[in-house]
Amino acid sequence: MFKTILFMKGFSLIILFDLLIAANVGKIVGRITDLESGKPLIGANVIIEETYQGSTTDESGDFAIINVHPGSYTITISYIGYEIVSQVELKVNSDKTTHIDRALKKEVIKGAVVTVIAETPLIDKSNTAIETAKSNIEKAEKARKDVF
């Protein structure tokens, strides 16, 4: 009986401690969409710069970052083919939900021009059709010998 009471008191303290800790954090939720069409951007990255906590958007463009300690943060939103947006001084309060909805503008990804120069001619003019046929027959015979 004494062990049961002791166990229940210990278990109650653990639950109470967890509830106190959970009450000291907030969360950030929101939706990321395309500026022109209003369609959700699936897989956009939402990062809290100071903590490296983050999330990606789902098929509805929604995201949630949980267990964020109260404070002021810089949130960076990025998606391939779109501008990178940062919001500074986003305030997160204890036991509250902070909302941030953003529409991203398309941006052209600029790359360097790459020039490729072929060093081998496409057609070996010194190789005749008969030489090519002989080579193919030799390869076929070798393959047949390897099988049998």
Tab-separated table of N, CA and C in Angstrom:
chain	number	residue	atom	x	y	z
A	1	MET	N	0.820	-1.196	0.000
A	1	MET	CA	0.000	0.000	0.000
A	1	MET	C	0.865	1.261	0.000
A	2	PHE	N	1.908	1.242	0.840
A	2	PHE	CA	2.798	2.395	0.910
A	2	PHE	C	3.497	2.630	-0.431
A	3	LYS	N	3.900	1.533	-1.097
A	3	LYS	CA	4.570	1.648	-2.394
A	3	LYS	C	3.634	2.245	-3.441
A	4	THR	N	2.380	1.875	-3.397
A	4	THR	CA	1.403	2.399	-4.351
A	4	THR	C	1.217	3.900	-4.159
A	5	ILE	N	1.108	4.337	-2.916
A	5	ILE	CA	0.941	5.766	-2.634
A	5	ILE	C	2.185	6.535	-3.058
A	6	LEU	N	3.353	5.998	-2.775
A	6	LEU	CA	4.600	6.636	-3.164
A	6	LEU	C	4.710	6.733	-4.687
A	7	PHE	N	4.317	5.669	-5.361
A	7	PHE	CA	4.336	5.665	-6.828
A	7	PHE	C	3.386	6.722	-7.386
A	8	MET	N	2.193	6.823	-6.835
A	8	MET	CA	1.202	7.793	-7.311
A	8	MET	C	1.682	9.227	-7.091
A	9	LYS	N	2.327	9.496	-5.933
A	9	LYS	CA	2.865	10.840	-5.683
A	9	LYS	C	3.970	11.171	-6.686
A	10	GLY	N	4.847	10.229	-6.935
A	10	GLY	CA	5.932	10.447	-7.897
A	10	GLY	C	5.400	10.669	-9.300
A	11	PHE	N	4.428	9.861	-9.687
A	11	PHE	CA	3.825	9.989	-11.007
A	11	PHE	C	3.123	11.340	-11.147
A	12	SER	N	2.437	11.782	-10.095
A	12	SER	CA	1.748	13.080	-10.109
A	12	SER	C	2.746	14.226	-10.260
A	13	LEU	N	3.889	14.132	-9.588
A	13	LEU	CA	4.909	15.168	-9.697
A	13	LEU	C	5.471	15.252	-11.124
A	14	ILE	N	5.661	14.097	-11.745
A	14	ILE	CA	6.170	14.079	-13.122
A	14	ILE	C	5.168	14.733	-14.062
A	15	ILE	N	3.898	14.401	-13.922
A	15	ILE	CA	2.851	14.995	-14.766
A	15	ILE	C	2.784	16.503	-14.537
A	16	LEU	N	2.828	16.948	-13.288
A	16	LEU	CA	2.769	18.366	-12.961
A	16	LEU	C	3.969	19.099	-13.562
A	17	PHE	N	5.155	18.506	-13.463
A	17	PHE	CA	6.363	19.111	-14.025
A	17	PHE	C	6.242	19.262	-15.542
A	18	ASP	N	5.737	18.226	-16.213
A	18	ASP	CA	5.548	18.293	-17.664
A	18	ASP	C	4.554	19.378	-18.057
A	19	LEU	N	3.496	19.527	-17.290
A	19	LEU	CA	2.503	20.562	-17.577
A	19	LEU	C	3.083	21.959	-17.390
A	20	LEU	N	3.922	22.129	-16.376
A	20	LEU	CA	4.548	23.432	-16.151
A	20	LEU	C	5.503	23.788	-17.282
A	21	ILE	N	6.265	22.811	-17.751
A	21	ILE	CA	7.191	23.059	-18.851
A	21	ILE	C	6.415	23.362	-20.130
A	22	ALA	N	5.362	22.613	-20.390
A	22	ALA	CA	4.567	22.818	-21.609
A	22	ALA	C	3.929	24.197	-21.630
A	23	ALA	N	3.613	24.750	-20.476
A	23	ALA	CA	2.986	26.061	-20.407
A	23	ALA	C	3.986	27.183	-20.673
A	24	ASN	N	5.281	26.881	-20.692
A	24	ASN	CA	6.300	27.904	-20.885
A	24	ASN	C	6.761	28.024	-22.326
A	25	VAL	N	6.073	27.403	-23.257
A	25	VAL	CA	6.445	27.494	-24.666
A	25	VAL	C	5.232	27.908	-25.482
A	26	GLY	N	5.508	28.391	-26.671
A	26	GLY	CA	4.439	28.758	-27.592
A	26	GLY	C	4.629	28.020	-28.895
A	27	LYS	N	3.841	28.398	-29.892
A	27	LYS	CA	4.021	27.793	-31.211
A	27	LYS	C	3.752	28.832	-32.282
A	28	ILE	N	4.313	28.535	-33.464
A	28	ILE	CA	4.137	29.407	-34.623
A	28	ILE	C	3.441	28.584	-35.699
A	29	VAL	N	2.345	29.085	-36.220
A	29	VAL	CA	1.620	28.396	-37.286
A	29	VAL	C	1.332	29.393	-38.403
A	30	GLY	N	1.053	28.860	-39.585
A	30	GLY	CA	0.712	29.755	-40.682
A	30	GLY	C	0.528	29.011	-41.983
A	31	ARG	N	0.373	29.792	-43.057
A	31	ARG	CA	0.164	29.241	-44.401
A	31	ARG	C	1.038	30.039	-45.377
A	32	ILE	N	1.695	29.286	-46.278
A	32	ILE	CA	2.544	29.887	-47.297
A	32	ILE	C	1.904	29.607	-48.659
A	33	THR	N	1.693	30.677	-49.449
A	33	THR	CA	1.023	30.546	-50.745
A	33	THR	C	1.796	31.294	-51.825
A	34	ASP	N	1.390	31.057	-53.087
A	34	ASP	CA	1.930	31.771	-54.239
A	34	ASP	C	1.228	33.128	-54.313
A	35	LEU	N	2.005	34.186	-54.535
A	35	LEU	CA	1.443	35.538	-54.563
A	35	LEU	C	0.455	35.729	-55.705
A	36	GLU	N	0.775	35.194	-56.892
A	36	GLU	CA	-0.076	35.411	-58.059
A	36	GLU	C	-1.328	34.547	-58.054
A	37	SER	N	-1.162	33.260	-57.814
A	37	SER	CA	-2.300	32.338	-57.923
A	37	SER	C	-3.031	32.100	-56.606
A	38	GLY	N	-2.348	32.319	-55.495
A	38	GLY	CA	-2.949	32.042	-54.194
A	38	GLY	C	-2.907	30.574	-53.817
A	39	LYS	N	-2.299	29.746	-54.683
A	39	LYS	CA	-2.215	28.308	-54.401
A	39	LYS	C	-1.172	28.040	-53.323
A	40	PRO	N	-1.386	26.992	-52.525
A	40	PRO	CA	-0.416	26.674	-51.457
A	40	PRO	C	0.916	26.208	-52.049
A	41	LEU	N	2.000	26.555	-51.377
A	41	LEU	CA	3.329	26.094	-51.765
A	41	LEU	C	3.675	24.889	-50.885
A	42	ILE	N	3.660	23.719	-51.492
A	42	ILE	CA	3.895	22.474	-50.764
A	42	ILE	C	5.392	22.268	-50.595
A	43	GLY	N	5.835	22.102	-49.362
A	43	GLY	CA	7.247	21.831	-49.086
A	43	GLY	C	8.095	23.077	-48.887
A	44	ALA	N	7.478	24.233	-48.684
A	44	ALA	CA	8.250	25.444	-48.384
A	44	ALA	C	8.888	25.296	-47.003
A	45	ASN	N	10.082	25.845	-46.842
A	45	ASN	CA	10.805	25.763	-45.566
A	45	ASN	C	10.541	27.003	-44.735
A	46	VAL	N	10.237	26.796	-43.461
A	46	VAL	CA	10.027	27.893	-42.519
A	46	VAL	C	10.984	27.634	-41.351
A	47	ILE	N	11.955	28.547	-41.167
A	47	ILE	CA	13.023	28.330	-40.200
A	47	ILE	C	13.067	29.488	-39.208
A	48	ILE	N	13.256	29.166	-37.916
A	48	ILE	CA	13.534	30.174	-36.899
A	48	ILE	C	15.055	30.294	-36.850
A	49	GLU	N	15.585	31.427	-37.299
A	49	GLU	CA	17.030	31.587	-37.456
A	49	GLU	C	17.799	31.421	-36.142
A	50	GLU	N	17.285	31.944	-35.058
A	50	GLU	CA	18.031	31.917	-33.796
A	50	GLU	C	18.095	30.537	-33.160
A	51	THR	N	17.161	29.661	-33.479
A	51	THR	CA	17.118	28.350	-32.820
A	51	THR	C	17.346	27.194	-33.777
A	52	TYR	N	17.279	27.440	-35.057
A	52	TYR	CA	17.359	26.409	-36.087
A	52	TYR	C	16.208	25.410	-35.993
A	53	GLN	N	15.132	25.786	-35.309
A	53	GLN	CA	13.904	25.012	-35.358
A	53	GLN	C	13.200	25.380	-36.651
A	54	GLY	N	12.391	24.469	-37.154
A	54	GLY	CA	11.689	24.802	-38.374
A	54	GLY	C	10.667	23.759	-38.760
A	55	SER	N	10.078	23.974	-39.918
A	55	SER	CA	9.043	23.087	-40.413
A	55	SER	C	8.944	23.267	-41.929
A	56	THR	N	8.222	22.344	-42.568
A	56	THR	CA	7.898	22.495	-43.981
A	56	THR	C	6.377	22.506	-44.119
A	57	THR	N	5.913	23.113	-45.182
A	57	THR	CA	4.473	23.213	-45.379
A	57	THR	C	3.911	21.909	-45.944
A	58	ASP	N	2.663	21.638	-45.605
A	58	ASP	CA	1.990	20.432	-46.090
A	58	ASP	C	1.263	20.727	-47.401
A	59	GLU	N	0.384	19.824	-47.823
A	59	GLU	CA	-0.306	19.982	-49.106
A	59	GLU	C	-1.261	21.174	-49.128
A	60	SER	N	-1.596	21.716	-47.969
A	60	SER	CA	-2.452	22.900	-47.899
A	60	SER	C	-1.642	24.188	-47.738
A	61	GLY	N	-0.302	24.045	-47.688
A	61	GLY	CA	0.556	25.197	-47.463
A	61	GLY	C	0.694	25.564	-46.001
A	62	ASP	N	0.131	24.734	-45.107
A	62	ASP	CA	0.162	25.016	-43.674
A	62	ASP	C	1.424	24.458	-43.026
A	63	PHE	N	1.883	25.131	-41.977
A	63	PHE	CA	3.020	24.653	-41.199
A	63	PHE	C	2.772	24.927	-39.721
A	64	ALA	N	3.518	24.246	-38.870
A	64	ALA	CA	3.459	24.478	-37.425
A	64	ALA	C	4.831	24.192	-36.838
A	65	ILE	N	5.307	25.121	-36.030
A	65	ILE	CA	6.551	24.925	-35.280
A	65	ILE	C	6.154	24.979	-33.805
A	66	ILE	N	6.342	23.860	-33.105
A	66	ILE	CA	5.910	23.772	-31.716
A	66	ILE	C	7.106	23.872	-30.767
A	67	ASN	N	6.799	24.036	-29.494
A	67	ASN	CA	7.807	24.105	-28.420
A	67	ASN	C	8.811	25.230	-28.644
A	68	VAL	N	8.300	26.406	-29.000
A	68	VAL	CA	9.151	27.581	-29.193
A	68	VAL	C	9.143	28.381	-27.899
A	69	HIS	N	10.319	28.633	-27.361
A	69	HIS	CA	10.414	29.407	-26.125
A	69	HIS	C	10.018	30.854	-26.391
A	70	PRO	N	9.400	31.510	-25.407
A	70	PRO	CA	8.976	32.897	-25.590
A	70	PRO	C	10.166	33.789	-25.956
A	71	GLY	N	9.914	34.732	-26.848
A	71	GLY	CA	10.960	35.655	-27.262
A	71	GLY	C	10.655	36.261	-28.604
A	72	SER	N	11.633	36.968	-29.130
A	72	SER	CA	11.508	37.628	-30.420
A	72	SER	C	12.458	36.934	-31.393
A	73	TYR	N	11.946	36.549	-32.565
A	73	TYR	CA	12.717	35.736	-33.497
A	73	TYR	C	12.655	36.286	-34.916
A	74	THR	N	13.625	35.840	-35.734
A	74	THR	CA	13.611	36.105	-37.167
A	74	THR	C	13.191	34.814	-37.856
A	75	ILE	N	12.130	34.889	-38.648
A	75	ILE	CA	11.599	33.730	-39.371
A	75	ILE	C	11.976	33.888	-40.844
A	76	THR	N	12.583	32.852	-41.420
A	76	THR	CA	12.945	32.872	-42.842
A	76	THR	C	12.133	31.815	-43.580
A	77	ILE	N	11.506	32.244	-44.682
A	77	ILE	CA	10.681	31.352	-45.495
A	77	ILE	C	11.328	31.239	-46.864
A	78	SER	N	11.554	29.990	-47.324
A	78	SER	CA	12.184	29.800	-48.629
A	78	SER	C	11.509	28.668	-49.382
A	79	TYR	N	11.537	28.795	-50.708
A	79	TYR	CA	10.962	27.794	-51.599
A	79	TYR	C	11.656	27.946	-52.944
A	80	ILE	N	12.039	26.846	-53.571
A	80	ILE	CA	12.781	26.906	-54.827
A	80	ILE	C	11.949	27.627	-55.892
A	81	GLY	N	12.571	28.598	-56.540
A	81	GLY	CA	11.899	29.356	-57.587
A	81	GLY	C	11.144	30.569	-57.072
A	82	TYR	N	11.253	30.846	-55.762
A	82	TYR	CA	10.559	31.980	-55.161
A	82	TYR	C	11.550	32.807	-54.344
A	83	GLU	N	11.180	34.057	-54.110
A	83	GLU	CA	12.037	34.913	-53.302
A	83	GLU	C	12.093	34.390	-51.862
A	84	ILE	N	13.203	34.659	-51.188
A	84	ILE	CA	13.351	34.301	-49.778
A	84	ILE	C	12.849	35.477	-48.955
A	85	VAL	N	11.953	35.201	-48.008
A	85	VAL	CA	11.354	36.243	-47.185
A	85	VAL	C	11.743	36.022	-45.733
A	86	SER	N	12.148	37.099	-45.061
A	86	SER	CA	12.450	37.034	-43.632
A	86	SER	C	11.567	38.027	-42.898
A	87	GLN	N	11.071	37.593	-41.768
A	87	GLN	CA	10.322	38.498	-40.900
A	87	GLN	C	11.075	38.601	-39.594
A	88	VAL	N	11.458	39.816	-39.245
A	88	VAL	CA	12.211	40.037	-38.015
A	88	VAL	C	11.262	40.451	-36.900
A	89	GLU	N	11.727	40.245	-35.690
A	89	GLU	CA	10.980	40.650	-34.488
A	89	GLU	C	9.608	39.986	-34.373
A	90	LEU	N	9.511	38.723	-34.795
A	90	LEU	CA	8.258	37.989	-34.602
A	90	LEU	C	8.212	37.549	-33.141
A	91	LYS	N	7.190	37.967	-32.432
A	91	LYS	CA	7.104	37.700	-30.996
A	91	LYS	C	6.326	36.417	-30.728
A	92	VAL	N	6.911	35.568	-29.896
A	92	VAL	CA	6.260	34.338	-29.459
A	92	VAL	C	6.043	34.462	-27.957
A	93	ASN	N	4.802	34.255	-27.531
A	93	ASN	CA	4.452	34.363	-26.119
A	93	ASN	C	4.208	32.982	-25.528
A	94	SER	N	4.391	32.895	-24.227
A	94	SER	CA	4.202	31.646	-23.511
A	94	SER	C	2.748	31.189	-23.613
A	95	ASP	N	2.576	29.909	-23.977
A	95	ASP	CA	1.264	29.271	-24.052
A	95	ASP	C	0.321	29.952	-25.054
A	96	LYS	N	0.895	30.586	-26.093
A	96	LYS	CA	0.100	31.255	-27.123
A	96	LYS	C	0.536	30.753	-28.500
A	97	THR	N	-0.335	30.965	-29.490
A	97	THR	CA	-0.030	30.612	-30.873
A	97	THR	C	0.164	31.888	-31.672
A	98	THR	N	1.298	31.993	-32.357
A	98	THR	CA	1.610	33.137	-33.204
A	98	THR	C	1.339	32.740	-34.652
A	99	HIS	N	0.560	33.563	-35.358
A	99	HIS	CA	0.199	33.271	-36.751
A	99	HIS	C	1.049	34.103	-37.709
A	100	ILE	N	1.494	33.448	-38.789
A	100	ILE	CA	2.232	34.151	-39.838
A	100	ILE	C	1.839	33.535	-41.182
A	101	ASP	N	1.133	34.307	-41.999
A	101	ASP	CA	0.737	33.882	-43.338
A	101	ASP	C	1.492	34.749	-44.336
A	102	ARG	N	2.105	34.109	-45.334
A	102	ARG	CA	2.880	34.849	-46.330
A	102	ARG	C	2.592	34.325	-47.728
A	103	ALA	N	2.604	35.242	-48.687
A	103	ALA	CA	2.490	34.902	-50.104
A	103	ALA	C	3.837	35.236	-50.742
A	104	LEU	N	4.464	34.244	-51.365
A	104	LEU	CA	5.780	34.439	-51.949
A	104	LEU	C	5.671	34.767	-53.429
A	105	LYS	N	6.577	35.623	-53.889
A	105	LYS	CA	6.632	36.052	-55.283
A	105	LYS	C	7.636	35.181	-56.041
A	106	LYS	N	7.266	34.768	-57.255
A	106	LYS	CA	8.165	33.962	-58.079
A	106	LYS	C	9.412	34.769	-58.416
A	107	GLU	N	10.532	34.025	-58.500
A	107	GLU	CA	11.807	34.657	-58.814
A	107	GLU	C	12.589	33.739	-59.740
A	108	VAL	N	13.190	34.334	-60.769
A	108	VAL	CA	13.969	33.543	-61.711
A	108	VAL	C	15.270	33.121	-61.041
A	109	ILE	N	15.582	31.834	-61.175
A	109	ILE	CA	16.845	31.333	-60.634
A	109	ILE	C	17.917	31.578	-61.689
A	110	LYS	N	18.894	32.367	-61.337
A	110	LYS	CA	19.951	32.701	-62.281
A	110	LYS	C	21.117	31.744	-62.093
A	111	GLY	N	21.635	31.269	-63.219
A	111	GLY	CA	22.778	30.371	-63.172
A	111	GLY	C	23.835	30.822	-64.166
A	112	ALA	N	25.015	30.268	-64.034
A	112	ALA	CA	26.102	30.597	-64.946
A	112	ALA	C	25.943	29.799	-66.232
A	113	VAL	N	26.400	30.385	-67.335
A	113	VAL	CA	26.363	29.700	-68.613
A	113	VAL	C	27.524	28.707	-68.657
A	114	VAL	N	27.234	27.469	-69.038
A	114	VAL	CA	28.253	26.437	-69.139
A	114	VAL	C	28.393	26.056	-70.602
A	115	THR	N	29.620	26.111	-71.124
A	115	THR	CA	29.893	25.737	-72.510
A	115	THR	C	30.630	24.407	-72.511
A	116	VAL	N	30.104	23.449	-73.270
A	116	VAL	CA	30.716	22.128	-73.372
A	116	VAL	C	31.271	21.979	-74.780
A	117	ILE	N	32.535	21.569	-74.864
A	117	ILE	CA	33.182	21.371	-76.159
A	117	ILE	C	33.521	19.895	-76.301
A	118	ALA	N	33.040	19.295	-77.393
A	118	ALA	CA	33.307	17.874	-77.639
A	118	ALA	C	34.734	17.712	-78.134
A	119	GLU	N	35.441	16.730	-77.572
A	119	GLU	CA	36.817	16.488	-77.979
A	119	GLU	C	36.931	15.303	-78.926
A	120	THR	N	35.957	14.448	-78.969
A	120	THR	CA	35.975	13.276	-79.827
A	120	THR	C	34.953	13.474	-80.935
A	121	PRO	N	35.349	13.209	-82.190
A	121	PRO	CA	34.357	13.359	-83.263
A	121	PRO	C	33.236	12.335	-83.114
A	122	LEU	N	32.037	12.727	-83.522
A	122	LEU	CA	30.888	11.836	-83.405
A	122	LEU	C	31.029	10.609	-84.309
A	123	ILE	N	31.624	10.804	-85.493
A	123	ILE	CA	31.783	9.699	-86.440
A	123	ILE	C	33.271	9.504	-86.698
A	124	ASP	N	33.716	8.256	-86.525
A	124	ASP	CA	35.101	7.925	-86.828
A	124	ASP	C	35.183	7.573	-88.308
A	125	LYS	N	35.650	8.521	-89.112
A	125	LYS	CA	35.670	8.334	-90.565
A	125	LYS	C	36.655	7.258	-90.997
A	126	SER	N	37.636	6.946	-90.181
A	126	SER	CA	38.611	5.914	-90.546
A	126	SER	C	38.047	4.501	-90.346
A	127	ASN	N	36.980	4.385	-89.600
A	127	ASN	CA	36.364	3.087	-89.329
A	127	ASN	C	35.338	2.793	-90.422
A	128	THR	N	35.520	1.700	-91.139
A	128	THR	CA	34.590	1.355	-92.217
A	128	THR	C	33.474	0.478	-91.693
A	129	ALA	N	32.462	0.281	-92.502
A	129	ALA	CA	31.324	-0.548	-92.126
A	129	ALA	C	31.748	-1.989	-91.912
A	130	ILE	N	32.709	-2.471	-92.691
A	130	ILE	CA	33.160	-3.856	-92.559
A	130	ILE	C	33.869	-4.051	-91.224
A	131	GLU	N	34.719	-3.070	-90.832
A	131	GLU	CA	35.419	-3.172	-89.545
A	131	GLU	C	34.419	-3.167	-88.389
A	132	THR	N	33.398	-2.334	-88.480
A	132	THR	CA	32.375	-2.281	-87.444
A	132	THR	C	31.619	-3.596	-87.364
A	133	ALA	N	31.277	-4.188	-88.516
A	133	ALA	CA	30.571	-5.467	-88.537
A	133	ALA	C	31.427	-6.562	-87.930
A	134	LYS	N	32.732	-6.608	-88.289
A	134	LYS	CA	33.647	-7.608	-87.725
A	134	LYS	C	33.712	-7.468	-86.209
A	135	SER	N	33.812	-6.236	-85.740
A	135	SER	CA	33.891	-5.982	-84.307
A	135	SER	C	32.625	-6.466	-83.596
A	136	ASN	N	31.482	-6.211	-84.189
A	136	ASN	CA	30.209	-6.651	-83.594
A	136	ASN	C	30.114	-8.177	-83.569
A	137	ILE	N	30.595	-8.855	-84.634
A	137	ILE	CA	30.563	-10.325	-84.689
A	137	ILE	C	31.481	-10.897	-83.616
A	138	GLU	N	32.666	-10.302	-83.457
A	138	GLU	CA	33.603	-10.777	-82.434
A	138	GLU	C	33.004	-10.621	-81.041
A	139	LYS	N	32.342	-9.515	-80.781
A	139	LYS	CA	31.706	-9.297	-79.476
A	139	LYS	C	30.597	-10.310	-79.238
A	140	ALA	N	29.812	-10.609	-80.263
A	140	ALA	CA	28.717	-11.574	-80.139
A	140	ALA	C	29.260	-12.972	-79.871
A	141	GLU	N	30.342	-13.361	-80.578
A	141	GLU	CA	30.931	-14.685	-80.361
A	141	GLU	C	31.503	-14.804	-78.954
A	142	LYS	N	32.142	-13.753	-78.491
A	142	LYS	CA	32.696	-13.775	-77.138
A	142	LYS	C	31.577	-13.898	-76.108
A	143	ALA	N	30.513	-13.186	-76.320
A	143	ALA	CA	29.378	-13.254	-75.393
A	143	ALA	C	28.751	-14.649	-75.404
A	144	ARG	N	28.664	-15.270	-76.585
A	144	ARG	CA	28.105	-16.621	-76.705
A	144	ARG	C	28.981	-17.624	-75.959
A	145	LYS	N	30.326	-17.493	-76.092
A	145	LYS	CA	31.244	-18.388	-75.400
A	145	LYS	C	31.138	-18.246	-73.895
A	146	ASP	N	30.914	-16.986	-73.441
A	146	ASP	CA	30.794	-16.744	-72.006
A	146	ASP	C	29.528	-17.385	-71.446
A	147	VAL	N	28.478	-17.459	-72.251
A	147	VAL	CA	27.209	-18.023	-71.792
A	147	VAL	C	27.290	-19.545	-71.767
A	148	PHE	N	27.872	-20.143	-72.812
A	148	PHE	CA	27.941	-21.602	-72.914
A	148	PHE	C	29.247	-22.051	-72.390
